[in-house]
XYZ file of C-alpha atoms in Angstrom:
485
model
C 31.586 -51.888 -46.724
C 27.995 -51.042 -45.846
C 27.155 -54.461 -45.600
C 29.373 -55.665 -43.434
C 30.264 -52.663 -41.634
C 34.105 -52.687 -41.885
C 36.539 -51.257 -43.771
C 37.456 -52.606 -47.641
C 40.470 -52.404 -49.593
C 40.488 -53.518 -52.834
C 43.294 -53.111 -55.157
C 41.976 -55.190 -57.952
C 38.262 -54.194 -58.121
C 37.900 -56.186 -61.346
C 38.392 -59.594 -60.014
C 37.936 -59.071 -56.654
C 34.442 -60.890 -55.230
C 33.131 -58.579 -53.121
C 32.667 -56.041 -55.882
C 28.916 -55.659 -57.013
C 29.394 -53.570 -59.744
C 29.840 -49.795 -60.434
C 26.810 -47.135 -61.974
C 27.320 -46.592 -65.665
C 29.253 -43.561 -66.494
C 31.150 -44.167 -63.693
C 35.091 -43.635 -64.336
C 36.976 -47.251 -63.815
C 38.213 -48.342 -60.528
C 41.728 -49.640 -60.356
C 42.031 -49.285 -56.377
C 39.551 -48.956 -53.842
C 39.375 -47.968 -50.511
C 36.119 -47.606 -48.779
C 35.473 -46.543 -44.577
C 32.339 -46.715 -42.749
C 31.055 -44.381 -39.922
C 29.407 -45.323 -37.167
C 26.888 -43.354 -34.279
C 27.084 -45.915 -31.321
C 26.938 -49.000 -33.033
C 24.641 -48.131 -36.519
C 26.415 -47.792 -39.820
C 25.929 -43.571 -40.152
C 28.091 -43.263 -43.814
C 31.212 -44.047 -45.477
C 33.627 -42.466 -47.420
C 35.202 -43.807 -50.713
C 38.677 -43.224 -52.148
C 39.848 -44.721 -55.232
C 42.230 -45.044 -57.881
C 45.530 -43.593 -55.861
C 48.712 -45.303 -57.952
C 50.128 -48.030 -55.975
C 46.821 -49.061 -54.357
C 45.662 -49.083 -50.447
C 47.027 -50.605 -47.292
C 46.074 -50.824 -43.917
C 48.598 -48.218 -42.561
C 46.371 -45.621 -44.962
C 43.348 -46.873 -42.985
C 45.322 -46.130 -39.469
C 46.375 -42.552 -41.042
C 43.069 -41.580 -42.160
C 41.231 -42.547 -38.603
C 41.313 -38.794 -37.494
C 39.801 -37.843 -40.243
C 36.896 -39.763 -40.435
C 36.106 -39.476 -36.941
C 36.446 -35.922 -37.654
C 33.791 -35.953 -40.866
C 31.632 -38.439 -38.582
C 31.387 -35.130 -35.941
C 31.050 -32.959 -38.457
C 28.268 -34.856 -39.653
C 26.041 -35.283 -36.674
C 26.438 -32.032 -35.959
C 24.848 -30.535 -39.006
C 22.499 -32.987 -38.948
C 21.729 -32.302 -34.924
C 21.368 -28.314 -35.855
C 19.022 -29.180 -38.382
C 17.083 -31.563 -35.273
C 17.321 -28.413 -33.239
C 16.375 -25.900 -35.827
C 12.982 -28.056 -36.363
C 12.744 -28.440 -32.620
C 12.568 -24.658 -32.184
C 10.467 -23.682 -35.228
C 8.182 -26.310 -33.509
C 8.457 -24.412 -30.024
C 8.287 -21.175 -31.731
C 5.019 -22.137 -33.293
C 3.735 -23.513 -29.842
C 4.351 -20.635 -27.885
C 3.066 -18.393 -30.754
C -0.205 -20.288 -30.269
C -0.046 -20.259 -26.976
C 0.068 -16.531 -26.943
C -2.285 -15.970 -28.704
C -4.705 -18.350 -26.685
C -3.216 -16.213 -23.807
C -4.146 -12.688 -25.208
C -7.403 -13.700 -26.319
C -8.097 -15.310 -23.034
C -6.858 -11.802 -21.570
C -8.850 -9.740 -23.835
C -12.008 -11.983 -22.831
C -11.271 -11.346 -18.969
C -10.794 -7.450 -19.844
C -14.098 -7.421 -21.322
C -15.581 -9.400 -18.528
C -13.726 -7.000 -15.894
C -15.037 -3.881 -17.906
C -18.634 -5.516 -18.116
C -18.351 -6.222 -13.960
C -17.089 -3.094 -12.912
C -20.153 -1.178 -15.299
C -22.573 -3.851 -12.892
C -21.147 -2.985 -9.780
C -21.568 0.796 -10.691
C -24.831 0.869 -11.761
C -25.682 -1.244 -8.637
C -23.490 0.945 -6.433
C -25.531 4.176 -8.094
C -29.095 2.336 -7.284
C -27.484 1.889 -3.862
C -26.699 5.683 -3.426
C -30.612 6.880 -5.080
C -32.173 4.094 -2.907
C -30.269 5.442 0.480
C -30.691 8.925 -0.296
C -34.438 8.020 -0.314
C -34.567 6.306 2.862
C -32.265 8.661 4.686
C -34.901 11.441 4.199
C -37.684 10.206 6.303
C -35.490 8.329 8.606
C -34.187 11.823 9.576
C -37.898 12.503 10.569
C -38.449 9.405 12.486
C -35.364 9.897 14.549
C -36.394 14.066 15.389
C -39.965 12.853 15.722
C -38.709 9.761 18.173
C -36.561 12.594 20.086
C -39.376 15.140 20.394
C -41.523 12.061 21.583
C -39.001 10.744 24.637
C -38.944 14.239 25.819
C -42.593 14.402 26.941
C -44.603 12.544 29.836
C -43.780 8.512 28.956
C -43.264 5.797 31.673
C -40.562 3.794 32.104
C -41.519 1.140 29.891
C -42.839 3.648 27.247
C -39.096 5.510 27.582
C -37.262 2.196 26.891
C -39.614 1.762 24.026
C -38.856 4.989 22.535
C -35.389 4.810 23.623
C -35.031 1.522 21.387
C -36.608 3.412 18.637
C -34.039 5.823 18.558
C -31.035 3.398 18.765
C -32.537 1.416 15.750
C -32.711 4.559 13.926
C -29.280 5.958 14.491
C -27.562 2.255 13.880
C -30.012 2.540 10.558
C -29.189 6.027 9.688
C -25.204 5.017 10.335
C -25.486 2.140 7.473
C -27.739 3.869 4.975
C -25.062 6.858 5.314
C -21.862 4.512 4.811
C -23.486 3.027 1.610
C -24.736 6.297 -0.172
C -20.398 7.883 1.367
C -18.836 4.592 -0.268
C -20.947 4.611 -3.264
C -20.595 7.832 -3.896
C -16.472 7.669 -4.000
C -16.614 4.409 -5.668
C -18.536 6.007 -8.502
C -16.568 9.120 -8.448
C -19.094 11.160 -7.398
C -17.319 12.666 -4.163
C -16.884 16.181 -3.589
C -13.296 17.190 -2.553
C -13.179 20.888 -1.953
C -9.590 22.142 -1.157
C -9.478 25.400 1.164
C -7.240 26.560 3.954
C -8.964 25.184 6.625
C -8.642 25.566 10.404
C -7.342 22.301 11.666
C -8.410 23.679 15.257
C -11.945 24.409 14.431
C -11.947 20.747 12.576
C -10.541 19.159 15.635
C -12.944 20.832 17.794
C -16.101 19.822 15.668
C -14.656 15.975 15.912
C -14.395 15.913 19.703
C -17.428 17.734 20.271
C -19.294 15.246 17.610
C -18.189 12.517 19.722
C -17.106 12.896 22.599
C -20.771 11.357 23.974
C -19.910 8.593 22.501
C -16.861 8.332 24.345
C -18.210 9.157 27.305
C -20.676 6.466 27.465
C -18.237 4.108 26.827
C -16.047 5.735 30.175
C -13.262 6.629 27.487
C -11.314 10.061 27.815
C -10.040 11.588 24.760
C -6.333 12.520 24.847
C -5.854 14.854 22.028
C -1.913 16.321 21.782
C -0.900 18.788 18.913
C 3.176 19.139 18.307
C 4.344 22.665 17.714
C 5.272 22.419 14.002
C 1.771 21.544 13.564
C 0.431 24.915 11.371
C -2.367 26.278 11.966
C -3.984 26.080 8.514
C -4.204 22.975 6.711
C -4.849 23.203 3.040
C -7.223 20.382 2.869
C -10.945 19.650 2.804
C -12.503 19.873 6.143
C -15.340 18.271 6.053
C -13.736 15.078 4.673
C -11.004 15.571 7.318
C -13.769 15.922 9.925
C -15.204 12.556 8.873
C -12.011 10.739 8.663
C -10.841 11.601 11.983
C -14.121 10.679 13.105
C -14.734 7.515 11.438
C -10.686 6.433 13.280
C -12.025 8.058 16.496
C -15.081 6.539 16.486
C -13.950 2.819 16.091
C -11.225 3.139 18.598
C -13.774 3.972 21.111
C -15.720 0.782 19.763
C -12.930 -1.706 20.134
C -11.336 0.091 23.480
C -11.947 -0.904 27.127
C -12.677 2.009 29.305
C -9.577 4.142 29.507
C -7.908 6.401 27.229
C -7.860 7.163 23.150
C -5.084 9.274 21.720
C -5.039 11.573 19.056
C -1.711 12.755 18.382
C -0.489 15.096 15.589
C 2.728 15.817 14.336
C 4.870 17.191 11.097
C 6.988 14.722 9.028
C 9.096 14.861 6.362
C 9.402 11.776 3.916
C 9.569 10.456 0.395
C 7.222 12.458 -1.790
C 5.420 9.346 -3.355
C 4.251 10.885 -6.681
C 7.835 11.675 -7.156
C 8.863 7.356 -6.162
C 6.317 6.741 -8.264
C 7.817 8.221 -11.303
C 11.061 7.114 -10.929
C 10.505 3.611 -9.694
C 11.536 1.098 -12.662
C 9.536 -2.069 -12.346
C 9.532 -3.840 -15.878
C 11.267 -3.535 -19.112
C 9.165 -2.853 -21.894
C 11.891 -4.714 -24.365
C 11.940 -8.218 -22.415
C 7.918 -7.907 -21.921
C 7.739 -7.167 -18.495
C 10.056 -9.803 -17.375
C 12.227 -8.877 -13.898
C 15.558 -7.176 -13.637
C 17.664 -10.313 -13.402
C 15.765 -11.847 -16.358
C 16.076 -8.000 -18.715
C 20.032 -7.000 -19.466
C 18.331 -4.113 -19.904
C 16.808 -3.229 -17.061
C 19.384 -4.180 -15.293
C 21.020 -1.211 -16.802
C 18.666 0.730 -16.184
C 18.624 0.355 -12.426
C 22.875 0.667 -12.608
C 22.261 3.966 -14.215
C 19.458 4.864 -11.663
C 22.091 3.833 -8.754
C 24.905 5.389 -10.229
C 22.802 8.966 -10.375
C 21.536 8.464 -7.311
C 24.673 7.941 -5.843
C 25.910 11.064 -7.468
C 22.629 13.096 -6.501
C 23.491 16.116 -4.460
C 21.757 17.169 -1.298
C 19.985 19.688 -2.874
C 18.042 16.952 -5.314
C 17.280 14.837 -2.633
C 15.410 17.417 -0.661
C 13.836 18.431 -3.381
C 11.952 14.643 -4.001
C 11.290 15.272 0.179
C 7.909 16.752 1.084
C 6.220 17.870 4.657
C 3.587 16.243 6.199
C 0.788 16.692 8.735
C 0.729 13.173 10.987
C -2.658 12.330 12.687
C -2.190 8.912 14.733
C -5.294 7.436 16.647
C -4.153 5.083 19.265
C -6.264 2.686 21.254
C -5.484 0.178 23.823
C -8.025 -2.047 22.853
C -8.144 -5.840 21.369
C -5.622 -5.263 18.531
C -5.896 -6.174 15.035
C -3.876 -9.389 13.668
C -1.141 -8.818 11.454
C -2.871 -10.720 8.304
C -5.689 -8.981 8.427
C -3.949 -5.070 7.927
C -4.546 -5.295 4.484
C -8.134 -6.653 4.582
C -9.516 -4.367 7.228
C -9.636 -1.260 4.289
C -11.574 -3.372 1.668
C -15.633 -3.039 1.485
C -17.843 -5.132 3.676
C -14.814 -6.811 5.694
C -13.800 -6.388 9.798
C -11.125 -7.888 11.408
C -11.984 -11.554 13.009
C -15.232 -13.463 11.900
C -16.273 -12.556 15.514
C -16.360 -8.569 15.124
C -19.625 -7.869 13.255
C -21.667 -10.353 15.985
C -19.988 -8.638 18.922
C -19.749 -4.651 17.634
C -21.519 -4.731 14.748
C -21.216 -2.292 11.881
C -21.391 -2.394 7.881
C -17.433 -3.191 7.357
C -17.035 0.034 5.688
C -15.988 2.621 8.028
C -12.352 1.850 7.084
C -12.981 1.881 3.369
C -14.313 5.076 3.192
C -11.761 6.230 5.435
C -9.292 4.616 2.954
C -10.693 6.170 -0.390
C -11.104 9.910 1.366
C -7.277 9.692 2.543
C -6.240 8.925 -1.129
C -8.713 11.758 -2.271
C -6.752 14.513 -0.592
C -3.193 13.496 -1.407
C -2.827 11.380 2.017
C -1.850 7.920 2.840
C -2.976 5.804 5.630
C -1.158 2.996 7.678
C -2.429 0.860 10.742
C 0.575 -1.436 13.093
C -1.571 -2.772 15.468
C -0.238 -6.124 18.813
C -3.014 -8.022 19.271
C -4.343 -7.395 22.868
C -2.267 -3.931 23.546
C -2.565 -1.588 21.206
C -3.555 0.158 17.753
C -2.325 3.116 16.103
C -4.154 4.199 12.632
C -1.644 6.411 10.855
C -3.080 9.657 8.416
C -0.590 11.567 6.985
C -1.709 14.897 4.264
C 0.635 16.564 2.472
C 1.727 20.356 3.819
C 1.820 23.235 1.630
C 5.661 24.338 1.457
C 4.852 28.051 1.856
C 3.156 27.547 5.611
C 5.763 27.370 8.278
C 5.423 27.978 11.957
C 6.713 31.096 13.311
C 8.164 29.591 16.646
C 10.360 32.524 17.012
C 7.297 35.424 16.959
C 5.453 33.107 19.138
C 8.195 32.643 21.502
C 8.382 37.008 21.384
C 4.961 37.249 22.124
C 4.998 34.825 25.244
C 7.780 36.489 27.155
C 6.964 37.754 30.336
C 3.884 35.291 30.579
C 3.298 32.730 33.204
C 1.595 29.594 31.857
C -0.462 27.532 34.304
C -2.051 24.391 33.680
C -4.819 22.829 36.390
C -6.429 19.642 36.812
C -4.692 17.867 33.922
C -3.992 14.354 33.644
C -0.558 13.172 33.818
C 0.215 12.274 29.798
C -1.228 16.002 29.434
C 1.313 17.455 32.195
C 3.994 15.370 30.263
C 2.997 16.851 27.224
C 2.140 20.550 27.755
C 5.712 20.415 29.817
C 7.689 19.617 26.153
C 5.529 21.830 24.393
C 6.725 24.877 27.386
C 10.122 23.876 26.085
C 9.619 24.735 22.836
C 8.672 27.959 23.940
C 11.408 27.872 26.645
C 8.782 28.380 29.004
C 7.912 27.168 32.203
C 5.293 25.623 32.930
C 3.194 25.758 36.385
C 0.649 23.085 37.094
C -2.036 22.974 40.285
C -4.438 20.591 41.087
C -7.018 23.026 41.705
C -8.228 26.067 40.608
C -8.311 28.007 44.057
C -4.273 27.283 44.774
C -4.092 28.704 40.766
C -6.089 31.603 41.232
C -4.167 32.500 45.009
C -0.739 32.076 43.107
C -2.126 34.858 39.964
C -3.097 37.259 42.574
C 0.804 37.052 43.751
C 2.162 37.756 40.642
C 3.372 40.998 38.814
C 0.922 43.460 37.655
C 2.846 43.135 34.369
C 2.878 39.475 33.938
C 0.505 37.640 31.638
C -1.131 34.832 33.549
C -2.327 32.043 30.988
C -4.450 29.306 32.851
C -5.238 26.354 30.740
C -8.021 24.849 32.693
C -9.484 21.201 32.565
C -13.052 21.488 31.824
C -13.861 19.087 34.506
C -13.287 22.372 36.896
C -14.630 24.924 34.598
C -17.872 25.262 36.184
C -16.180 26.009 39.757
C -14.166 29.169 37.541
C -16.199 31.654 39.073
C -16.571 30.730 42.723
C -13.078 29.939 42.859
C -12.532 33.313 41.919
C -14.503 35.192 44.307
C -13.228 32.628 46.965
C -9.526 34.030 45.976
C -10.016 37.939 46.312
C -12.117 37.353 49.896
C -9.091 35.545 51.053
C -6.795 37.896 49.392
C-alpha cells in the first residue's frame, strides 16, 4: 500500500504475494484491507482494517472514501496547529527580544536625554551668571555714552557717539533675552500673582515704546472692549514684557502705518479641565489607538454617551473667562509652516529675517514660556504680505465682573466728546457709547469742542477725550473760547 500508493485488498494474506510479513505478536490476518492518504500528490498515511468475516471488496473501498478524506483533514490539521503553534512560540520569542532590545534602547536614550538636558542647564545657568556680568557695566557704558552725546561734540563726533549707543542698546537687548530665557528655562523665573491694573500696565507698554514706534512712522491703535475689568489678577511685570516683546516686533516687521492692540473677554474650554478628561491611549493595549483598543473604544462611547447626557449646568462649569490681547500688524506676514517654529529658541521666520531685522530669535520664546507661566495660551494666524495677529489670552478670576449697569448710572446726564481722533478710533469709541447708550460727539478741533461745552447745561457733565496730538493747544483754545463767548 505504501509502496505503491494505492489501495490493497487482500483476502488471503497467507498466500497472497504482496504480503511482506507481519511483526511478531501480531494477531493473524485472515482479510486485509489497507488505504493510503495523500497531501497533493505525497503518500501522507494509511489506514488498515483487517480480519472483517467475509473479507473486502471494492464497494467497501467506495463506502469508506468519506471517511478517509475526512481522517486525512483531520490530520493535517493537527499537524498544521502544531506548525502554527511553533510558528508563534517562535514570533513570541522574537518580539520578546525585540522588546527588550527596544526598552533598553529606550532606557539608553532616557539616560542620554536626562544627561543632555543637565548640559544644556548648566550651560544655560553659565549663560545667565556670564550675562548678568556683562549687563552691569554695559548699563554704565550706555548712561556714560548718553551723558557724553549731550555735551559740545561735532557732527562727526555725534554720529560716533550716536553709534556707540545703538551698539549698546542692540547689545544690552541680547545679553537681556539670554539671562530672561535662561532664567525660565532653568526655572528660575519669578511669577508674582497680584491684582494688577491692566491700565497702568498698558500705559507703561505704550509709553516704553512708543519711540520706537514713532521712529518707525507707526501709530499705535490701542482699543479696550467694555467687559474688559479693570483688575487683572496676573503678574504685571511679565504682562508688561509680553505685550512689549508682541508690540515691539510688530513695529519691526510693519511698514509705516498702523499697529493694533485690541483687548477683549472670551469665554472657552477651560484647558486644564480638556486636559483631564481627554482619553488618548489605553493603558491595557499599551498605548495602542482607539480603533486598535476594544477598550478604549469603550471608553470614548462612555465619554460620548455622558457627554451627550451632560446638562447645561456641567458644561458651563468646564467653561472659563478670559482676557484677549491681539497685536495686529500689517506687515510681511509669517508663512503658515513656520507658526510652530517661530516660538522655539534661536529661530525667526524666513532664512532672510535675522540679515534684514536682526535679533537673537528669542523674543517669541520668552514670550511663549511667560504666557504658559501665568495660566495663558498664545496663538499667531498670520497671510503672508497682509497681516498678523499674535493672540494672548489669561485666564479671569470668576469673582471680577464689570458693573456696566453702575457705570451706565453714573454717566447719565454726561455729554461725551471725542476730538481729533482717527477714524478706527471714532468707529470704536462710537460702539463703546453704545454700550453705555450714550452718544457720542466728535470735532475735529478743540476750539469747535470747547464753543459747543460753553453751550451746554450748567448741569451737564462734559467729558472731552482729547488726542494728544492737540493737547498742547488745550489751553489757548480755551481762552480763545470764553473771548469769543
Amino acid at each position: 500500500c505504501l509502496v505503491h500508493k494505492e489501495p490493497v485488498i487482500a483476502n488471503q494474506p497467507a498466500t497472497d504475494p504482496r504480503a511482506a510479513g507481519i511483526p511478531e505478536g501480531h494477531p493473524a490476518l485472515n482479510h486485509f484491507l489497507g488505504i493510503p492518504f495523500f497531501r497533493d500528490e505525497d503518500i501522507y498515511g494509511m489506514i488498515g482494517i483487517s480480519n472483517r468475516p467475509g473479507g473486502y471488496s471494492e464497494a467497501d473501498l467506495k463506502y469508506l472514501e468519506p471517511f478517509i478524506i475526512a481522517c486525512s483533514s483531520l490530520i493535517q490539521s493537527y499537524q498544521q496547529i502544531d506548525t502554527n503553534h511553533d510558528l508563534i512560540n517562535t514570533l513570541e520569542k522574537k518580539v520578546k527580544e525585540r522588546t527588550q532590545r527596544l526598552e533598553q534602547a529606550n532606557a539608553d536614550l532616557a539616560a542620554a536625554n536626562k544627561k543632555v538636558v543637565q548640559h544644556s542647564k548648566a550651560q544655560l545657568q553659565h549663560f545667565a551668571c556670564m550675562s548678568h556680568e556683562i549687563r552691569t557695566p554695559l548699563n554704565c557704558i550706555l548712561g556714560l555714552s548718553s551723558l557724553l552725546k549731550e555735551s559740545s561734540l561735532d557732527a562727526k563726533q555725534q554720529d560716533a557717539v550716536q553709534m556707540m549707543i545703538t551698539s549698546g542698546d542692540l547689545l544690552l537687548t541680547v545679553v537681556n533675552d539670554v539671562l530672561d530665557y535662561s532664567k525660565l528655562e532653568t526655572g528660575h523665573v519669578d511669577i508674582e500673582m497680584t491684582d494688577s491694573s491692566l491700565q497702568e500696565s498698558l500705559n507703561a507698554v505704550i509709553h516704553s515704546i512708543e519711540a520706537k514706534a514713532a521712529t518707525a512712522e507707526i501709530i499705535l491703535e490701542v482699543n479696550c472692549d467694555t467687559s474688559v475689568p479693570a483688575v487683572l489678577r496676573t503678574d504685571g511685570r511679565r504682562l508688561q514684557q509680553i505685550l512689549y516683546n508682541l508690540l515691539g516686533n510688530a513695529i519691526k516687521f510693519s511698514p509705516p502705518g498702523t499697529v493694533e492692540l485690541k483687548l477683549s473677554t472670551v469665554e472657552k474650554q477651560d484647558e486644564e479641565t480638556s486636559d483631564r478628561m481627554a482619553v488618548e491611549t489605553c493603558p491595557q493595549a499599551g498605548g495602542k489607538p482607539v480603533e486598535a483598543c476594544p477598550h478604549l473604544a469603550r471608553l470614548h462611547e462612555a465619554v460620548d454617551a455622558s457627554a451627550c447626557s451632560m446638562d447645561t449646568t456641567e458644561e458651563e462649569s468646564m467653561r472659563r473667562k478670559f482676557v484677549r490681547f491681539e497685536v495686529i500688524d500689517y506687515g510681511r506676514g509669517i508663512p503658515k509652516e513656520d507658526f510652530e517654529r517661530i516660538f522655539q529658541p534661536f529661530v525667526q521666520s524666513g532664512s532672510d529675517t535675522e540679515a534684514c531685522y536682526g535679533g537673537t530669535g528669542l523674543g517669541l520664546a520668552i514670550t511663549s514660556k511667560l504666557v504658559r507661566a501665568l495660566g495663558g495660551t498664545i496663538d499667531v494666524d498670520s497671510a503672508v504680505g497682509v497681516k498678523t495677529k499674535f493672540t494672548v489670552d489669561l485666564p479671569l478670576a470668576a469673582d471680577s465682573p464689570v458693573d456696566i449697569q453702575g457705570l451706565k448710572a453714573s454717566l447719565q446726564n454726561s455729554s461725551i466728546m471725542l476730538v481729533g481722533a482717527r477714524e478706527g478710533t471714532k468707529e470704536w469709541m462710537e460702539q463703546v457709547m453704545k454700550d453705555f447708550d450714550l452718544q457720542l460727539e466728535i470735532y475735529d478741533s478743540l476750539l469747535d469742542t470747547m464753543k459747543s461745552i460753553v453751550q451746554k447745561r450748567s448741569d451737564t457733565l462734559c467729558i472731552a477725550l482729547v488726542h494728544e496730538s492737540l493737547v498742547n493747544s488745550l489751553r489757548e483754545n480755551i481762552r480763545e473760547a470764553k473771548i469769543g463767548n
